[in-house]
Amino acid sequence: MATKTVLITGATRGIGRGIALGFAAAGYQVYGTGRASTTLSTGSSGNDWAKEKGIVLKQADVSDQPAMAAIMKEIQEKHGRLDCLINNAGVASNTPASGLDDDEIAKIIDTNFKAVFQCCQSYYKMQRKSGGGCIINISSVLGIVGTSLASVYSGTKGAVISMTKALAIEWANSGFRVNAICPGFIDTDMTEMIKKREAVYQKMLEYIPLKRLGTPEDLAAPALMLASDGASYITGQIIVVDGGLTAQ
Ligand SMILES: NC(=O)c1ccc[n+]([C@@H]2O[C@H](COP(=O)([O-])OP(=O)(O)OC[C@H]3O[C@@H](n4cnc5c(N)ncnc54)[C@H](OP(=O)(O)O)[C@@H]3O)[C@@H](O)[C@H]2O)c1
């Protein structure tokens, strides 16, 4: 059987890296992207972890659609097809709603929503005539429930959920499955600022039924399940991976 391929945006750190390692362990040829040259270069803080597992990391901003489309095309030309696209790259903000300026609003919307949509679009255009494919969008529990200091971020994550359902329906006839995963609070650079505030951190742990933050690796198995042939009848669905947070 041909080796399956996956492209994961924002795979140099955090959740994307956890998912990349899970797919590599499952035998996929993994491609990932990121922007920072420090995490893409070799060396102690670099991408040696990826090289060891045969994971190929490429430098590209998800907002640069021609660059993203070119990476997808390169994978298709080399391996015959891109079996799965995982739109994971995202940025957070803890600016109060009243303080968000145009630049910050644009950055959050462009990265978390517009780029996700355009990557879906590029992938669809590339493979619509060759059997379709599988898209997994990484949203957030903050796309489902509200909290303070996350207004525009929550809006983009809610929009990703709605878009996932809409694309699942629009592209079902072309053989595409489109699903989303909503992580709860996961231990990555994005949640570092919460961990630094001990009282807030302890309160959060109390509120999570499983009493711990998730790890990036906790997202790998749900993503692998959605990408598998066994999930061929699952589309337009939102899987929540949050230690029970939103079940309360
Ligand atoms: N951590 C959580 O608790 C949590 C919860 C729910 C949802 N999420 C979502 O999960 C996803 C990953 O979060 P994380 O916690 O792993 O974040 P993270 O630790 O900050 O890592 C973000 C990754 O995305 C890349 N990235 C950011 N902006 C990019 C851009 N414009 N173009 C290309 N790559 C970009 C980063 O690499 P560079 O900086 O090198 O570009 C990095 O690899 C995000 O969509 C986030 O909203 C996270």
PDB file of C-alpha atoms and ligand atoms in Angstrom:
ATOM      1  CA  MET A   1       0.000   0.000   0.000  1.00  0.00           C
ATOM      2  CA  ALA A   2       1.252   3.518  -0.847  1.00  0.00           C
ATOM      3  CA  THR A   3       2.411   5.608   2.096  1.00  0.00           C
ATOM      4  CA  LYS A   4      -0.263   8.124   3.100  1.00  0.00           C
ATOM      5  CA  THR A   5       0.607  11.808   3.219  1.00  0.00           C
ATOM      6  CA  VAL A   6      -0.501  14.565   5.578  1.00  0.00           C
ATOM      7  CA  LEU A   7       0.206  18.300   5.668  1.00  0.00           C
ATOM      8  CA  ILE A   8      -0.108  19.966   9.074  1.00  0.00           C
ATOM      9  CA  THR A   9       0.069  23.756   9.294  1.00  0.00           C
ATOM     10  CA  GLY A  10       1.836  25.125  12.381  1.00  0.00           C
ATOM     11  CA  ALA A  11       3.633  21.851  13.109  1.00  0.00           C
ATOM     12  CA  THR A  12       6.864  23.256  14.527  1.00  0.00           C
ATOM     13  CA  ARG A  13       5.555  23.462  18.104  1.00  0.00           C
ATOM     14  CA  GLY A  14       2.610  22.619  20.340  1.00  0.00           C
ATOM     15  CA  ILE A  15      -0.466  20.771  19.099  1.00  0.00           C
ATOM     16  CA  GLY A  16       0.757  20.633  15.484  1.00  0.00           C
ATOM     17  CA  ARG A  17       3.975  18.963  16.584  1.00  0.00           C
ATOM     18  CA  GLY A  18       2.049  16.467  18.761  1.00  0.00           C
ATOM     19  CA  ILE A  19      -0.190  15.559  15.830  1.00  0.00           C
ATOM     20  CA  ALA A  20       2.813  15.355  13.461  1.00  0.00           C
ATOM     21  CA  LEU A  21       4.565  12.865  15.760  1.00  0.00           C
ATOM     22  CA  GLY A  22       1.372  10.786  16.036  1.00  0.00           C
ATOM     23  CA  PHE A  23       0.934  10.599  12.246  1.00  0.00           C
ATOM     24  CA  ALA A  24       4.627   9.770  11.740  1.00  0.00           C
ATOM     25  CA  ALA A  25       4.334   6.930  14.278  1.00  0.00           C
ATOM     26  CA  ALA A  26       1.293   5.654  12.364  1.00  0.00           C
ATOM     27  CA  GLY A  27       3.362   5.441   9.151  1.00  0.00           C
ATOM     28  CA  TYR A  28       2.305   8.630   7.370  1.00  0.00           C
ATOM     29  CA  GLN A  29       4.750  10.751   5.398  1.00  0.00           C
ATOM     30  CA  VAL A  30       4.306  13.967   7.370  1.00  0.00           C
ATOM     31  CA  TYR A  31       4.809  17.501   6.075  1.00  0.00           C
ATOM     32  CA  GLY A  32       4.492  20.492   8.393  1.00  0.00           C
ATOM     33  CA  THR A  33       4.785  24.249   8.197  1.00  0.00           C
ATOM     34  CA  GLY A  34       5.779  27.140  10.445  1.00  0.00           C
ATOM     35  CA  ARG A  35       7.126  30.663  10.124  1.00  0.00           C
ATOM     36  CA  ALA A  36      10.013  31.023  12.579  1.00  0.00           C
ATOM     37  CA  SER A  37      13.415  30.063  11.217  1.00  0.00           C
ATOM     38  CA  THR A  38      14.549  29.123  14.755  1.00  0.00           C
ATOM     39  CA  THR A  39      12.120  26.194  14.965  1.00  0.00           C
ATOM     40  CA  LEU A  40      12.720  25.200  11.347  1.00  0.00           C
ATOM     41  CA  SER A  41      16.514  25.095  11.407  1.00  0.00           C
ATOM     42  CA  THR A  42      18.548  22.232  12.795  1.00  0.00           C
ATOM     43  CA  GLY A  43      20.166  22.494  16.222  1.00  0.00           C
ATOM     44  CA  SER A  44      19.142  22.244  19.861  1.00  0.00           C
ATOM     45  CA  SER A  45      15.979  24.362  19.540  1.00  0.00           C
ATOM     46  CA  GLY A  46      15.441  23.407  15.925  1.00  0.00           C
ATOM     47  CA  ASN A  47      13.834  20.620  13.947  1.00  0.00           C
ATOM     48  CA  ASP A  48      16.058  17.641  14.804  1.00  0.00           C
ATOM     49  CA  TRP A  49      13.031  16.000  16.455  1.00  0.00           C
ATOM     50  CA  ALA A  50      11.281  16.130  13.067  1.00  0.00           C
ATOM     51  CA  LYS A  51      14.243  14.921  11.027  1.00  0.00           C
ATOM     52  CA  GLU A  52      14.581  11.885  13.290  1.00  0.00           C
ATOM     53  CA  LYS A  53      11.019  10.869  12.402  1.00  0.00           C
ATOM     54  CA  GLY A  54      11.277  11.729   8.695  1.00  0.00           C
ATOM     55  CA  ILE A  55       8.932  14.726   9.144  1.00  0.00           C
ATOM     56  CA  VAL A  56       9.552  17.440   6.539  1.00  0.00           C
ATOM     57  CA  LEU A  57       9.099  21.018   7.811  1.00  0.00           C
ATOM     58  CA  LYS A  58       8.628  23.898   5.375  1.00  0.00           C
ATOM     59  CA  GLN A  59       8.771  27.613   6.061  1.00  0.00           C
ATOM     60  CA  ALA A  60       5.545  29.361   5.043  1.00  0.00           C
ATOM     61  CA  ASP A  61       3.066  31.760   6.575  1.00  0.00           C
ATOM     62  CA  VAL A  62      -0.442  30.291   6.264  1.00  0.00           C
ATOM     63  CA  SER A  63      -1.608  33.724   5.143  1.00  0.00           C
ATOM     64  CA  ASP A  64       0.617  33.367   2.060  1.00  0.00           C
ATOM     65  CA  GLN A  65      -1.786  31.352  -0.065  1.00  0.00           C
ATOM     66  CA  PRO A  66       0.413  30.961  -3.172  1.00  0.00           C
ATOM     67  CA  ALA A  67       3.137  29.509  -0.918  1.00  0.00           C
ATOM     68  CA  MET A  68       0.675  27.121   0.770  1.00  0.00           C
ATOM     69  CA  ALA A  69      -0.770  25.998  -2.566  1.00  0.00           C
ATOM     70  CA  ALA A  70       2.770  25.402  -3.881  1.00  0.00           C
ATOM     71  CA  ILE A  71       3.599  23.164  -0.876  1.00  0.00           C
ATOM     72  CA  MET A  72       0.428  21.125  -1.456  1.00  0.00           C
ATOM     73  CA  LYS A  73       1.262  20.785  -5.172  1.00  0.00           C
ATOM     74  CA  GLU A  74       4.818  19.692  -4.383  1.00  0.00           C
ATOM     75  CA  ILE A  75       3.499  16.926  -2.103  1.00  0.00           C
ATOM     76  CA  GLN A  76       0.963  15.820  -4.717  1.00  0.00           C
ATOM     77  CA  GLU A  77       3.623  15.682  -7.433  1.00  0.00           C
ATOM     78  CA  LYS A  78       6.027  13.722  -5.249  1.00  0.00           C
ATOM     79  CA  HIS A  79       3.564  11.229  -3.700  1.00  0.00           C
ATOM     80  CA  GLY A  80       0.611  11.169  -6.096  1.00  0.00           C
ATOM     81  CA  ARG A  81      -1.796  12.735  -3.633  1.00  0.00           C
ATOM     82  CA  LEU A  82      -2.138  14.620  -0.363  1.00  0.00           C
ATOM     83  CA  ASP A  83      -4.355  12.343   1.733  1.00  0.00           C
ATOM     84  CA  CYS A  84      -5.049  14.737   4.580  1.00  0.00           C
ATOM     85  CA  LEU A  85      -4.771  18.459   5.290  1.00  0.00           C
ATOM     86  CA  ILE A  86      -4.779  19.559   8.934  1.00  0.00           C
ATOM     87  CA  ASN A  87      -5.327  23.295   9.417  1.00  0.00           C
ATOM     88  CA  ASN A  88      -3.770  23.797  12.839  1.00  0.00           C
ATOM     89  CA  ALA A  89      -1.748  27.061  12.742  1.00  0.00           C
ATOM     90  CA  GLY A  90      -3.397  29.714  14.834  1.00  0.00           C
ATOM     91  CA  VAL A  91      -2.751  32.733  17.031  1.00  0.00           C
ATOM     92  CA  ALA A  92      -4.352  33.725  20.323  1.00  0.00           C
ATOM     93  CA  SER A  93      -4.768  37.044  22.090  1.00  0.00           C
ATOM     94  CA  ASN A  94      -5.653  38.072  25.616  1.00  0.00           C
ATOM     95  CA  THR A  95      -6.353  41.711  24.815  1.00  0.00           C
ATOM     96  CA  PRO A  96      -9.629  42.978  26.318  1.00  0.00           C
ATOM     97  CA  ALA A  97     -12.331  43.439  23.659  1.00  0.00           C
ATOM     98  CA  SER A  98     -12.262  47.211  24.072  1.00  0.00           C
ATOM     99  CA  GLY A  99      -8.508  47.322  23.391  1.00  0.00           C
ATOM    100  CA  LEU A 100      -8.236  45.273  20.194  1.00  0.00           C
ATOM    101  CA  ASP A 101      -6.963  47.482  17.365  1.00  0.00           C
ATOM    102  CA  ASP A 102      -7.319  46.972  13.600  1.00  0.00           C
ATOM    103  CA  ASP A 103      -3.929  45.265  13.215  1.00  0.00           C
ATOM    104  CA  GLU A 104      -4.552  42.706  15.941  1.00  0.00           C
ATOM    105  CA  ILE A 105      -8.096  42.002  14.746  1.00  0.00           C
ATOM    106  CA  ALA A 106      -6.823  41.491  11.190  1.00  0.00           C
ATOM    107  CA  LYS A 107      -3.976  39.203  12.315  1.00  0.00           C
ATOM    108  CA  ILE A 108      -6.316  36.925  14.299  1.00  0.00           C
ATOM    109  CA  ILE A 109      -8.952  36.767  11.552  1.00  0.00           C
ATOM    110  CA  ASP A 110      -6.398  36.324   8.738  1.00  0.00           C
ATOM    111  CA  THR A 111      -4.555  33.479  10.501  1.00  0.00           C
ATOM    112  CA  ASN A 112      -7.385  31.652  12.283  1.00  0.00           C
ATOM    113  CA  PHE A 113     -10.141  31.960   9.706  1.00  0.00           C
ATOM    114  CA  LYS A 114      -9.201  33.363   6.293  1.00  0.00           C
ATOM    115  CA  ALA A 115      -6.048  31.239   5.923  1.00  0.00           C
ATOM    116  CA  VAL A 116      -7.907  28.103   7.087  1.00  0.00           C
ATOM    117  CA  PHE A 117     -10.586  28.716   4.473  1.00  0.00           C
ATOM    118  CA  GLN A 118      -8.045  29.421   1.731  1.00  0.00           C
ATOM    119  CA  CYS A 119      -6.009  26.307   2.541  1.00  0.00           C
ATOM    120  CA  CYS A 120      -9.238  24.264   2.306  1.00  0.00           C
ATOM    121  CA  GLN A 121      -9.938  25.981  -1.026  1.00  0.00           C
ATOM    122  CA  SER A 122      -6.453  25.285  -2.464  1.00  0.00           C
ATOM    123  CA  TYR A 123      -6.642  21.641  -1.362  1.00  0.00           C
ATOM    124  CA  TYR A 124     -10.106  21.228  -2.883  1.00  0.00           C
ATOM    125  CA  LYS A 125      -9.070  22.775  -6.200  1.00  0.00           C
ATOM    126  CA  MET A 126      -5.992  20.557  -6.373  1.00  0.00           C
ATOM    127  CA  GLN A 127      -7.783  17.271  -5.687  1.00  0.00           C
ATOM    128  CA  ARG A 128     -11.400  17.700  -6.711  1.00  0.00           C
ATOM    129  CA  LYS A 129     -10.796  15.738  -9.908  1.00  0.00           C
ATOM    130  CA  SER A 130      -8.752  13.021  -8.239  1.00  0.00           C
ATOM    131  CA  GLY A 131     -10.957  11.448  -5.609  1.00  0.00           C
ATOM    132  CA  GLY A 132     -11.281  14.190  -2.994  1.00  0.00           C
ATOM    133  CA  GLY A 133      -9.565  14.127   0.372  1.00  0.00           C
ATOM    134  CA  CYS A 134      -9.762  14.685   4.100  1.00  0.00           C
ATOM    135  CA  ILE A 135      -9.616  18.016   5.919  1.00  0.00           C
ATOM    136  CA  ILE A 136      -9.323  18.428   9.686  1.00  0.00           C
ATOM    137  CA  ASN A 137      -9.631  21.967  11.041  1.00  0.00           C
ATOM    138  CA  ILE A 138      -8.350  22.695  14.537  1.00  0.00           C
ATOM    139  CA  SER A 139     -10.917  24.970  16.170  1.00  0.00           C
ATOM    140  CA  SER A 140     -11.260  25.380  19.955  1.00  0.00           C
ATOM    141  CA  VAL A 141     -13.727  24.940  22.799  1.00  0.00           C
ATOM    142  CA  LEU A 142     -13.694  28.755  22.769  1.00  0.00           C
ATOM    143  CA  GLY A 143     -15.539  28.471  19.468  1.00  0.00           C
ATOM    144  CA  ILE A 144     -18.359  26.818  21.425  1.00  0.00           C
ATOM    145  CA  VAL A 145     -18.374  28.528  24.819  1.00  0.00           C
ATOM    146  CA  GLY A 146     -17.509  32.071  25.808  1.00  0.00           C
ATOM    147  CA  THR A 147     -14.840  33.397  28.147  1.00  0.00           C
ATOM    148  CA  SER A 148     -13.389  36.827  28.781  1.00  0.00           C
ATOM    149  CA  LEU A 149     -10.328  38.175  26.899  1.00  0.00           C
ATOM    150  CA  ALA A 150     -10.996  35.993  23.844  1.00  0.00           C
ATOM    151  CA  SER A 151     -13.621  37.876  21.844  1.00  0.00           C
ATOM    152  CA  VAL A 152     -12.194  37.894  18.306  1.00  0.00           C
ATOM    153  CA  TYR A 153     -10.291  34.625  18.854  1.00  0.00           C
ATOM    154  CA  SER A 154     -13.569  32.927  19.901  1.00  0.00           C
ATOM    155  CA  GLY A 155     -15.301  34.450  16.905  1.00  0.00           C
ATOM    156  CA  THR A 156     -12.754  32.976  14.489  1.00  0.00           C
ATOM    157  CA  LYS A 157     -12.937  29.552  16.135  1.00  0.00           C
ATOM    158  CA  GLY A 158     -16.746  29.564  16.017  1.00  0.00           C
ATOM    159  CA  ALA A 159     -16.515  30.567  12.364  1.00  0.00           C
ATOM    160  CA  VAL A 160     -14.202  27.612  11.673  1.00  0.00           C
ATOM    161  CA  ILE A 161     -16.830  25.267  13.147  1.00  0.00           C
ATOM    162  CA  SER A 162     -19.589  26.706  10.935  1.00  0.00           C
ATOM    163  CA  MET A 163     -17.326  26.717   7.878  1.00  0.00           C
ATOM    164  CA  THR A 164     -16.338  23.085   8.499  1.00  0.00           C
ATOM    165  CA  LYS A 165     -19.991  22.020   8.430  1.00  0.00           C
ATOM    166  CA  ALA A 166     -20.736  24.114   5.320  1.00  0.00           C
ATOM    167  CA  LEU A 167     -17.732  22.766   3.355  1.00  0.00           C
ATOM    168  CA  ALA A 168     -18.536  19.194   4.425  1.00  0.00           C
ATOM    169  CA  ILE A 169     -21.912  19.548   2.719  1.00  0.00           C
ATOM    170  CA  GLU A 170     -20.734  21.521  -0.318  1.00  0.00           C
ATOM    171  CA  TRP A 171     -17.833  19.194  -1.108  1.00  0.00           C
ATOM    172  CA  ALA A 172     -19.298  15.821  -0.091  1.00  0.00           C
ATOM    173  CA  ASN A 173     -20.128  14.947  -3.703  1.00  0.00           C
ATOM    174  CA  SER A 174     -16.482  15.442  -4.698  1.00  0.00           C
ATOM    175  CA  GLY A 175     -15.256  12.895  -2.146  1.00  0.00           C
ATOM    176  CA  PHE A 176     -14.060  15.310   0.528  1.00  0.00           C
ATOM    177  CA  ARG A 177     -14.672  14.818   4.237  1.00  0.00           C
ATOM    178  CA  VAL A 178     -14.299  17.943   6.374  1.00  0.00           C
ATOM    179  CA  ASN A 179     -14.261  17.703  10.178  1.00  0.00           C
ATOM    180  CA  ALA A 180     -13.024  19.815  13.076  1.00  0.00           C
ATOM    181  CA  ILE A 181     -11.416  19.157  16.433  1.00  0.00           C
ATOM    182  CA  CYS A 182     -11.972  21.496  19.379  1.00  0.00           C
ATOM    183  CA  PRO A 183      -9.165  21.223  21.916  1.00  0.00           C
ATOM    184  CA  GLY A 184      -9.737  22.413  25.471  1.00  0.00           C
ATOM    185  CA  PHE A 185      -6.779  23.852  27.403  1.00  0.00           C
ATOM    186  CA  ILE A 186      -3.639  22.191  26.082  1.00  0.00           C
ATOM    187  CA  ASP A 187      -0.145  22.565  27.523  1.00  0.00           C
ATOM    188  CA  THR A 188       1.640  24.587  24.797  1.00  0.00           C
ATOM    189  CA  ASP A 189       3.294  27.996  24.386  1.00  0.00           C
ATOM    190  CA  MET A 190      -0.212  29.378  23.803  1.00  0.00           C
ATOM    191  CA  THR A 191      -1.311  28.547  27.358  1.00  0.00           C
ATOM    192  CA  GLU A 192       2.020  29.457  29.002  1.00  0.00           C
ATOM    193  CA  MET A 193       0.667  32.775  30.249  1.00  0.00           C
ATOM    194  CA  ILE A 194      -2.105  30.955  32.169  1.00  0.00           C
ATOM    195  CA  LYS A 195       0.385  28.602  33.820  1.00  0.00           C
ATOM    196  CA  LYS A 196       2.430  31.581  34.969  1.00  0.00           C
ATOM    197  CA  ARG A 197      -0.542  32.874  36.998  1.00  0.00           C
ATOM    198  CA  GLU A 198      -0.643  30.202  39.706  1.00  0.00           C
ATOM    199  CA  ALA A 199      -4.061  31.117  41.181  1.00  0.00           C
ATOM    200  CA  VAL A 200      -5.735  31.216  37.740  1.00  0.00           C
ATOM    201  CA  TYR A 201      -4.022  27.974  36.746  1.00  0.00           C
ATOM    202  CA  GLN A 202      -5.173  26.129  39.889  1.00  0.00           C
ATOM    203  CA  LYS A 203      -8.723  27.398  39.433  1.00  0.00           C
ATOM    204  CA  MET A 204      -8.704  26.156  35.854  1.00  0.00           C
ATOM    205  CA  LEU A 205      -7.463  22.705  36.864  1.00  0.00           C
ATOM    206  CA  GLU A 206     -10.266  22.492  39.450  1.00  0.00           C
ATOM    207  CA  TYR A 207     -12.775  23.262  36.722  1.00  0.00           C
ATOM    208  CA  ILE A 208     -11.519  20.587  34.281  1.00  0.00           C
ATOM    209  CA  PRO A 209     -13.203  17.256  35.183  1.00  0.00           C
ATOM    210  CA  LEU A 210     -10.051  15.248  34.299  1.00  0.00           C
ATOM    211  CA  LYS A 211      -7.977  17.670  36.464  1.00  0.00           C
ATOM    212  CA  ARG A 212      -5.145  18.312  34.038  1.00  0.00           C
ATOM    213  CA  LEU A 213      -4.309  20.311  30.941  1.00  0.00           C
ATOM    214  CA  GLY A 214      -4.287  18.273  27.741  1.00  0.00           C
ATOM    215  CA  THR A 215      -0.990  17.421  26.074  1.00  0.00           C
ATOM    216  CA  PRO A 216      -0.323  18.029  22.356  1.00  0.00           C
ATOM    217  CA  GLU A 217      -0.194  14.227  21.964  1.00  0.00           C
ATOM    218  CA  ASP A 218      -3.810  13.990  23.248  1.00  0.00           C
ATOM    219  CA  LEU A 219      -4.897  15.443  19.905  1.00  0.00           C
ATOM    220  CA  ALA A 220      -3.041  12.906  17.752  1.00  0.00           C
ATOM    221  CA  ALA A 221      -5.375   9.896  18.160  1.00  0.00           C
ATOM    222  CA  PRO A 222      -8.599  11.841  17.454  1.00  0.00           C
ATOM    223  CA  ALA A 223      -6.979  13.332  14.328  1.00  0.00           C
ATOM    224  CA  LEU A 224      -5.705   9.917  13.195  1.00  0.00           C
ATOM    225  CA  MET A 225      -9.180   8.489  13.670  1.00  0.00           C
ATOM    226  CA  LEU A 226     -10.731  11.219  11.511  1.00  0.00           C
ATOM    227  CA  ALA A 227      -8.080  10.715   8.825  1.00  0.00           C
ATOM    228  CA  SER A 228      -8.485   6.930   8.748  1.00  0.00           C
ATOM    229  CA  ASP A 229     -10.475   4.906   6.221  1.00  0.00           C
ATOM    230  CA  GLY A 230     -12.571   3.741   9.159  1.00  0.00           C
ATOM    231  CA  ALA A 231     -13.952   7.272   9.404  1.00  0.00           C
ATOM    232  CA  SER A 232     -15.155   7.294   5.782  1.00  0.00           C
ATOM    233  CA  TYR A 233     -18.752   7.976   6.893  1.00  0.00           C
ATOM    234  CA  ILE A 234     -17.832  10.837   9.237  1.00  0.00           C
ATOM    235  CA  THR A 235     -18.036  14.364   7.834  1.00  0.00           C
ATOM    236  CA  GLY A 236     -19.169  17.769   9.082  1.00  0.00           C
ATOM    237  CA  GLN A 237     -18.508  16.720  12.682  1.00  0.00           C
ATOM    238  CA  ILE A 238     -16.893  18.547  15.577  1.00  0.00           C
ATOM    239  CA  ILE A 239     -14.918  16.435  18.048  1.00  0.00           C
ATOM    240  CA  VAL A 240     -14.256  18.032  21.418  1.00  0.00           C
ATOM    241  CA  VAL A 241     -11.054  16.995  23.228  1.00  0.00           C
ATOM    242  CA  ASP A 242     -11.164  18.939  26.487  1.00  0.00           C
ATOM    243  CA  GLY A 243     -11.006  16.640  29.522  1.00  0.00           C
ATOM    244  CA  GLY A 244     -14.746  17.096  30.030  1.00  0.00           C
ATOM    245  CA  LEU A 245     -14.607  20.908  30.308  1.00  0.00           C
ATOM    246  CA  THR A 246     -17.625  21.649  28.099  1.00  0.00           C
ATOM    247  CA  ALA A 247     -19.630  18.618  29.259  1.00  0.00           C
ATOM    248  CA  GLN A 248     -20.586  20.465  32.470  1.00  0.00           C
TER     249      GLN A 248
HETATM  250  N1  LIG B   1      -3.169  25.414  23.318  1.00  0.00           N
HETATM  251  C1  LIG B   1      -4.468  25.397  23.548  1.00  0.00           C
HETATM  252  O1  LIG B   1      -4.929  25.347  24.703  1.00  0.00           O
HETATM  253  C2  LIG B   1      -5.451  25.438  22.396  1.00  0.00           C
HETATM  254  C3  LIG B   1      -6.791  25.227  22.706  1.00  0.00           C
HETATM  255  C4  LIG B   1      -7.717  25.236  21.679  1.00  0.00           C
HETATM  256  C5  LIG B   1      -7.309  25.431  20.373  1.00  0.00           C
HETATM  257  N2  LIG B   1      -5.995  25.632  20.109  1.00  0.00           N
HETATM  258  C6  LIG B   1      -5.655  25.824  18.706  1.00  0.00           C
HETATM  259  O2  LIG B   1      -4.708  24.843  18.320  1.00  0.00           O
HETATM  260  C7  LIG B   1      -3.834  25.367  17.323  1.00  0.00           C
HETATM  261  C8  LIG B   1      -2.393  25.183  17.774  1.00  0.00           C
HETATM  262  O3  LIG B   1      -2.238  25.852  19.021  1.00  0.00           O
HETATM  263  P1  LIG B   1      -0.931  25.656  19.933  1.00  0.00           P
HETATM  264  O4  LIG B   1      -1.386  25.792  21.333  1.00  0.00           O
HETATM  265  O5  LIG B   1      -0.160  24.482  19.503  1.00  0.00           O
HETATM  266  O6  LIG B   1      -0.156  26.991  19.551  1.00  0.00           O
HETATM  267  P2  LIG B   1       1.412  27.329  19.638  1.00  0.00           P
HETATM  268  O7  LIG B   1       2.080  26.470  20.637  1.00  0.00           O
HETATM  269  O8  LIG B   1       1.466  28.805  19.747  1.00  0.00           O
HETATM  270  O9  LIG B   1       1.939  26.883  18.176  1.00  0.00           O
HETATM  271  C9  LIG B   1       1.404  27.503  17.048  1.00  0.00           C
HETATM  272  C10 LIG B   1       1.996  26.877  15.799  1.00  0.00           C
HETATM  273  O10 LIG B   1       1.435  27.551  14.663  1.00  0.00           O
HETATM  274  C11 LIG B   1       2.474  28.174  13.921  1.00  0.00           C
HETATM  275  N3  LIG B   1       1.956  29.409  13.364  1.00  0.00           N
HETATM  276  C12 LIG B   1       1.375  30.451  14.007  1.00  0.00           C
HETATM  277  N4  LIG B   1       1.004  31.400  13.134  1.00  0.00           N
HETATM  278  C13 LIG B   1       1.356  30.940  11.903  1.00  0.00           C
HETATM  279  C14 LIG B   1       1.253  31.459  10.597  1.00  0.00           C
HETATM  280  N5  LIG B   1       0.709  32.662  10.348  1.00  0.00           N
HETATM  281  N6  LIG B   1       1.726  30.707   9.571  1.00  0.00           N
HETATM  282  C15 LIG B   1       2.276  29.502   9.792  1.00  0.00           C
HETATM  283  N7  LIG B   1       2.414  28.963  11.010  1.00  0.00           N
HETATM  284  C16 LIG B   1       1.963  29.684  12.049  1.00  0.00           C
HETATM  285  C17 LIG B   1       3.622  28.342  14.920  1.00  0.00           C
HETATM  286  O11 LIG B   1       4.886  28.374  14.324  1.00  0.00           O
HETATM  287  P3  LIG B   1       5.662  29.774  14.046  1.00  0.00           P
HETATM  288  O12 LIG B   1       5.474  30.619  15.241  1.00  0.00           O
HETATM  289  O13 LIG B   1       7.039  29.391  13.746  1.00  0.00           O
HETATM  290  O14 LIG B   1       4.999  30.293  12.828  1.00  0.00           O
HETATM  291  C18 LIG B   1       3.485  27.051  15.711  1.00  0.00           C
HETATM  292  O15 LIG B   1       4.060  25.967  15.014  1.00  0.00           O
HETATM  293  C19 LIG B   1      -4.242  26.835  17.132  1.00  0.00           C
HETATM  294  O16 LIG B   1      -5.113  26.931  16.040  1.00  0.00           O
HETATM  295  C20 LIG B   1      -4.967  27.152  18.429  1.00  0.00           C
HETATM  296  O17 LIG B   1      -5.898  28.196  18.264  1.00  0.00           O
HETATM  297  C21 LIG B   1      -5.059  25.647  21.086  1.00  0.00           C
END
